[in-house]
Each structure stands twice: as C-alpha cells, then as structure tokens.
Short mmCIF file of C-alpha atoms and ligand atoms in Angstrom, two decimals:
data_model
loop_
_atom_site.label_atom_id
_atom_site.label_comp_id
_atom_site.label_asym_id
_atom_site.label_seq_id
_atom_site.Cartn_x
_atom_site.Cartn_y
_atom_site.Cartn_z
CA MET A 1 0.00 0.00 0.00
CA LEU A 2 1.19 3.49 -0.87
CA SER A 3 1.78 6.14 1.77
CA GLN A 4 -0.37 9.24 1.30
CA LYS A 5 2.82 11.21 0.66
CA LEU A 6 3.90 8.93 -2.21
CA HIS A 7 0.36 8.73 -3.58
CA ASP A 8 0.20 12.55 -3.76
CA ALA A 9 3.68 12.79 -5.28
CA ILE A 10 2.97 10.18 -8.00
CA ASN A 11 -0.31 11.91 -8.74
CA ALA A 12 1.61 15.18 -9.20
CA GLN A 13 4.05 13.27 -11.45
CA VAL A 14 1.16 12.21 -13.72
CA ASN A 15 0.48 15.92 -14.20
CA ALA A 16 4.20 16.66 -14.74
CA GLU A 17 4.41 13.97 -17.45
CA LEU A 18 1.32 15.35 -19.18
CA TRP A 19 2.84 18.85 -18.99
CA SER A 20 5.99 17.43 -20.63
CA ALA A 21 3.80 15.91 -23.36
CA TYR A 22 2.15 19.31 -23.89
CA LEU A 23 5.57 21.05 -24.00
CA TYR A 24 6.89 18.69 -26.69
CA LEU A 25 3.68 18.91 -28.70
CA SER A 26 4.11 22.69 -28.69
CA MET A 27 7.74 22.34 -29.84
CA SER A 28 6.58 19.95 -32.58
CA LEU A 29 3.99 22.45 -33.81
CA ASP A 30 6.49 25.35 -33.74
CA ALA A 31 9.04 23.27 -35.69
CA GLU A 32 6.37 22.31 -38.23
CA ALA A 33 5.32 25.96 -38.60
CA LYS A 34 8.95 26.88 -39.36
CA GLY A 35 9.35 24.16 -42.00
CA HIS A 36 11.42 21.66 -39.97
CA LYS A 37 9.30 18.57 -40.58
CA GLY A 38 11.87 16.11 -39.24
CA VAL A 39 12.31 18.04 -35.99
CA ALA A 40 8.51 18.25 -35.75
CA ASN A 41 8.39 14.46 -36.06
CA TRP A 42 11.10 13.99 -33.39
CA PHE A 43 9.13 16.11 -30.91
CA TYR A 44 5.86 14.43 -31.85
CA VAL A 45 7.41 11.06 -30.89
CA GLN A 46 8.58 12.72 -27.67
CA PHE A 47 4.97 13.88 -27.07
CA GLN A 48 3.78 10.27 -27.47
CA GLU A 49 6.47 9.00 -25.07
CA GLU A 50 5.47 11.49 -22.38
CA GLN A 51 1.84 10.42 -22.64
CA ALA A 52 3.07 6.84 -22.17
CA HIS A 53 5.02 7.89 -19.05
CA ALA A 54 1.83 9.41 -17.60
CA ARG A 55 -0.05 6.19 -18.49
CA ILE A 56 2.56 4.01 -16.72
CA PHE A 57 2.17 6.06 -13.52
CA MET A 58 -1.65 5.95 -13.83
CA ASN A 59 -1.56 2.17 -14.33
CA TYR A 60 0.68 1.84 -11.29
CA LEU A 61 -1.66 3.88 -9.08
CA ASN A 62 -4.61 1.82 -10.31
CA SER A 63 -2.78 -1.45 -9.65
CA VAL A 64 -2.12 -0.53 -6.01
CA ASP A 65 -5.71 0.67 -5.51
CA ALA A 66 -4.79 4.36 -5.32
CA LYS A 67 -7.03 6.81 -7.15
CA VAL A 68 -5.67 9.03 -9.93
CA GLU A 69 -6.72 12.68 -9.67
CA LEU A 70 -6.26 14.63 -12.88
CA LEU A 71 -5.15 18.21 -12.29
CA PRO A 72 -5.19 21.19 -14.70
CA ILE A 73 -2.29 21.25 -17.16
CA GLU A 74 -0.52 24.61 -17.13
CA ALA A 75 0.15 26.54 -20.33
CA VAL A 76 3.42 25.94 -22.20
CA PRO A 77 5.50 28.31 -24.39
CA SER A 78 4.45 28.36 -28.05
CA ALA A 79 7.56 29.63 -29.88
CA TRP A 80 11.33 29.13 -29.69
CA ASP A 81 14.18 31.15 -31.26
CA SER A 82 15.71 28.14 -33.00
CA VAL A 83 15.73 24.34 -33.10
CA LEU A 84 18.94 24.42 -31.04
CA ASP A 85 17.09 26.48 -28.43
CA MET A 86 14.32 23.81 -28.33
CA PHE A 87 16.83 21.05 -27.61
CA ARG A 88 18.66 23.13 -24.99
CA GLN A 89 15.33 23.69 -23.22
CA THR A 90 14.54 19.99 -23.59
CA LEU A 91 17.75 19.11 -21.73
CA GLU A 92 17.01 21.63 -18.96
CA HIS A 93 13.46 20.33 -18.68
CA GLU A 94 14.56 16.67 -18.53
CA LYS A 95 17.06 17.50 -15.76
CA LYS A 96 14.11 18.88 -13.74
CA VAL A 97 12.09 15.72 -14.45
CA THR A 98 15.04 13.63 -13.27
CA SER A 99 15.03 15.48 -9.96
CA LEU A 100 11.26 14.87 -9.61
CA ILE A 101 11.74 11.14 -10.26
CA ASN A 102 14.65 11.03 -7.79
CA ASN A 103 12.40 12.66 -5.22
CA LEU A 104 9.73 9.96 -5.77
CA ALA A 105 12.42 7.30 -5.32
CA ALA A 106 13.60 8.97 -2.10
CA ILE A 107 10.04 8.89 -0.69
CA ALA A 108 9.59 5.22 -1.69
CA ASP A 109 12.95 4.44 -0.11
CA ALA A 110 12.02 6.15 3.17
CA ASP A 111 8.69 4.25 3.11
CA LYS A 112 10.52 0.91 2.46
CA ASP A 113 7.98 0.56 -0.37
CA TYR A 114 9.78 -2.03 -2.52
CA ALA A 115 7.08 -2.31 -5.22
CA SER A 116 7.27 1.43 -5.83
CA ILE A 117 11.08 1.34 -5.76
CA ASN A 118 10.97 -1.32 -8.52
CA ARG A 119 8.53 0.65 -10.66
CA LEU A 120 10.56 3.84 -10.25
CA ALA A 121 13.77 2.06 -11.29
CA TRP A 122 12.45 1.97 -14.87
CA PHE A 123 11.93 5.74 -14.79
CA ILE A 124 15.41 6.34 -13.34
CA ASP A 125 16.94 4.47 -16.30
CA GLU A 126 14.61 6.27 -18.71
CA GLN A 127 15.79 9.68 -17.46
CA VAL A 128 19.42 8.77 -18.17
CA GLU A 129 18.35 8.09 -21.79
CA GLU A 130 16.24 11.27 -22.01
CA GLU A 131 19.13 13.49 -20.92
CA GLU A 132 21.58 11.65 -23.16
CA SER A 133 19.39 11.99 -26.26
CA ALA A 134 18.81 15.73 -25.63
CA ARG A 135 22.59 16.22 -25.28
CA GLU A 136 23.19 14.31 -28.55
CA MET A 137 20.68 16.54 -30.35
CA ILE A 138 22.34 19.69 -28.98
CA CYS A 139 25.74 18.45 -30.28
CA ALA A 140 24.25 17.61 -33.69
CA PHE A 141 22.52 20.99 -34.13
CA GLU A 142 25.55 22.90 -32.85
CA ALA A 143 27.61 21.10 -35.50
CA VAL A 144 25.39 22.35 -38.35
CA GLU A 145 24.70 25.87 -37.01
CA GLY A 146 24.63 28.33 -39.92
CA ASN A 147 24.89 25.49 -42.47
CA LYS A 148 21.62 25.23 -44.42
CA TYR A 149 22.53 21.99 -46.18
CA GLY A 150 23.60 20.37 -42.90
CA MET A 151 20.38 21.52 -41.28
CA TYR A 152 18.38 20.07 -44.18
CA MET A 153 20.10 16.68 -43.90
CA LEU A 154 19.79 16.55 -40.11
CA ASP A 155 16.11 17.45 -40.30
CA LYS A 156 15.62 14.60 -42.79
CA GLU A 157 17.35 12.20 -40.37
CA LEU A 158 15.06 13.18 -37.48
CA GLY A 159 12.07 12.51 -39.72
CA ALA A 160 12.89 8.79 -39.46
CA ARG A 161 12.33 8.57 -35.69
CA VAL A 162 9.44 6.23 -34.81
CA TYR A 163 7.52 5.80 -31.59
CA ASN A 164 8.05 2.53 -29.72
CA VAL A 165 5.71 1.53 -26.91
CA PRO A 166 7.77 1.64 -23.66
CA SER A 167 8.37 -1.80 -22.13
CA PRO A 168 6.09 -1.40 -19.04
CA LEU A 169 3.12 -0.70 -21.37
CA ALA A 170 4.15 -3.33 -23.92
CA ALA A 171 4.26 -5.89 -21.10
CA SER A 172 0.82 -4.94 -19.75
CA ALA A 173 -0.71 -5.27 -23.26
CA GLU A 174 0.33 -8.93 -23.52
MG1 MG B 201 8.74 11.71 -19.01
#
C-alpha cells in the first residue's frame, strides 16, 4: 500500500508527465510551422512517449488501488528562437524531471515501499536516456549551425524517428 505522501507525489508526477507531453507537442507544432518537418516528427514522438510515461504512472496507481486525480495542465511556451534552443530547453526540462523522479524514489525508499522502488527504477533508467538523447541533439545541431545543407540533412534524419511503446506498457498489453 502506498503512503499518502507517495500517492500525492505520483499523482503530481502524472500531471508533470502530461505537462511534458504538452511542451513537446508545442515544440513539434512550432518546428512544423517553421518548415522543420523532421524536428517536428522527433518532438511528436517525444509527445507520445510522455503520454506513455503518464499512463505508466496511472496504471501503477490503479494497480495498487490508489485513485488518480487529474489536475489542470498549465500553459506551455508556443515559440522558440531556433531548433537548437528547443533542444537546450529539452535538456534543462529533462534535468528537472530527473530530480522529480529522484524525489519519488527517495520517498519510496524512506517508506521501504519495494514495489514502488521497482517501478521507479524503470523511470530512473529512462531519465538517463532522455538526458543523453537531448545532449546528442544539442551536439548535432551545434555542428550544423549556420549550415543550411547540414540543417536540411539533419532534419531529414530526425524525420525517421518512430515511436516505440515503452516496455512497461508493452508488457501490460500482452
Ligand atoms: Mg517523461
């Protein structure tokens, strides 16, 4: 059984994941509006992943008989100066999410709540990947800054990214 403190914190995390989804959808739309279709695709996949993260937390609350309370989703920015700026903000945002996940793990640890610790382990690994991929994108876009052909080719490459259902959801669909 979840402590009230962890229940409230996971519930807040559902909202944080949905806010992340909304942020990346906004980046996708801004990229599309500026003609960067590949970047728009990359952020659209990110939008889908964040919705999946929210779903994993909702499924977890349901499975331990804790009610999900949906809260209002705050507004997100709607325009960025450049694609590089989007990825820099993505990295900063993911670092904040990492600290939120670490805080959930710290509560579960203090509660000696081993089921929650196990569920959160997946998210801890996921955050390492999220920060790494944002850093890789920053490097790639820094490398082509001011180079229209390089930007065109990189945008094309990002157009190939496809959404994969995260393993906790793939497992529950079996
Ligand atoms: Mg997330």
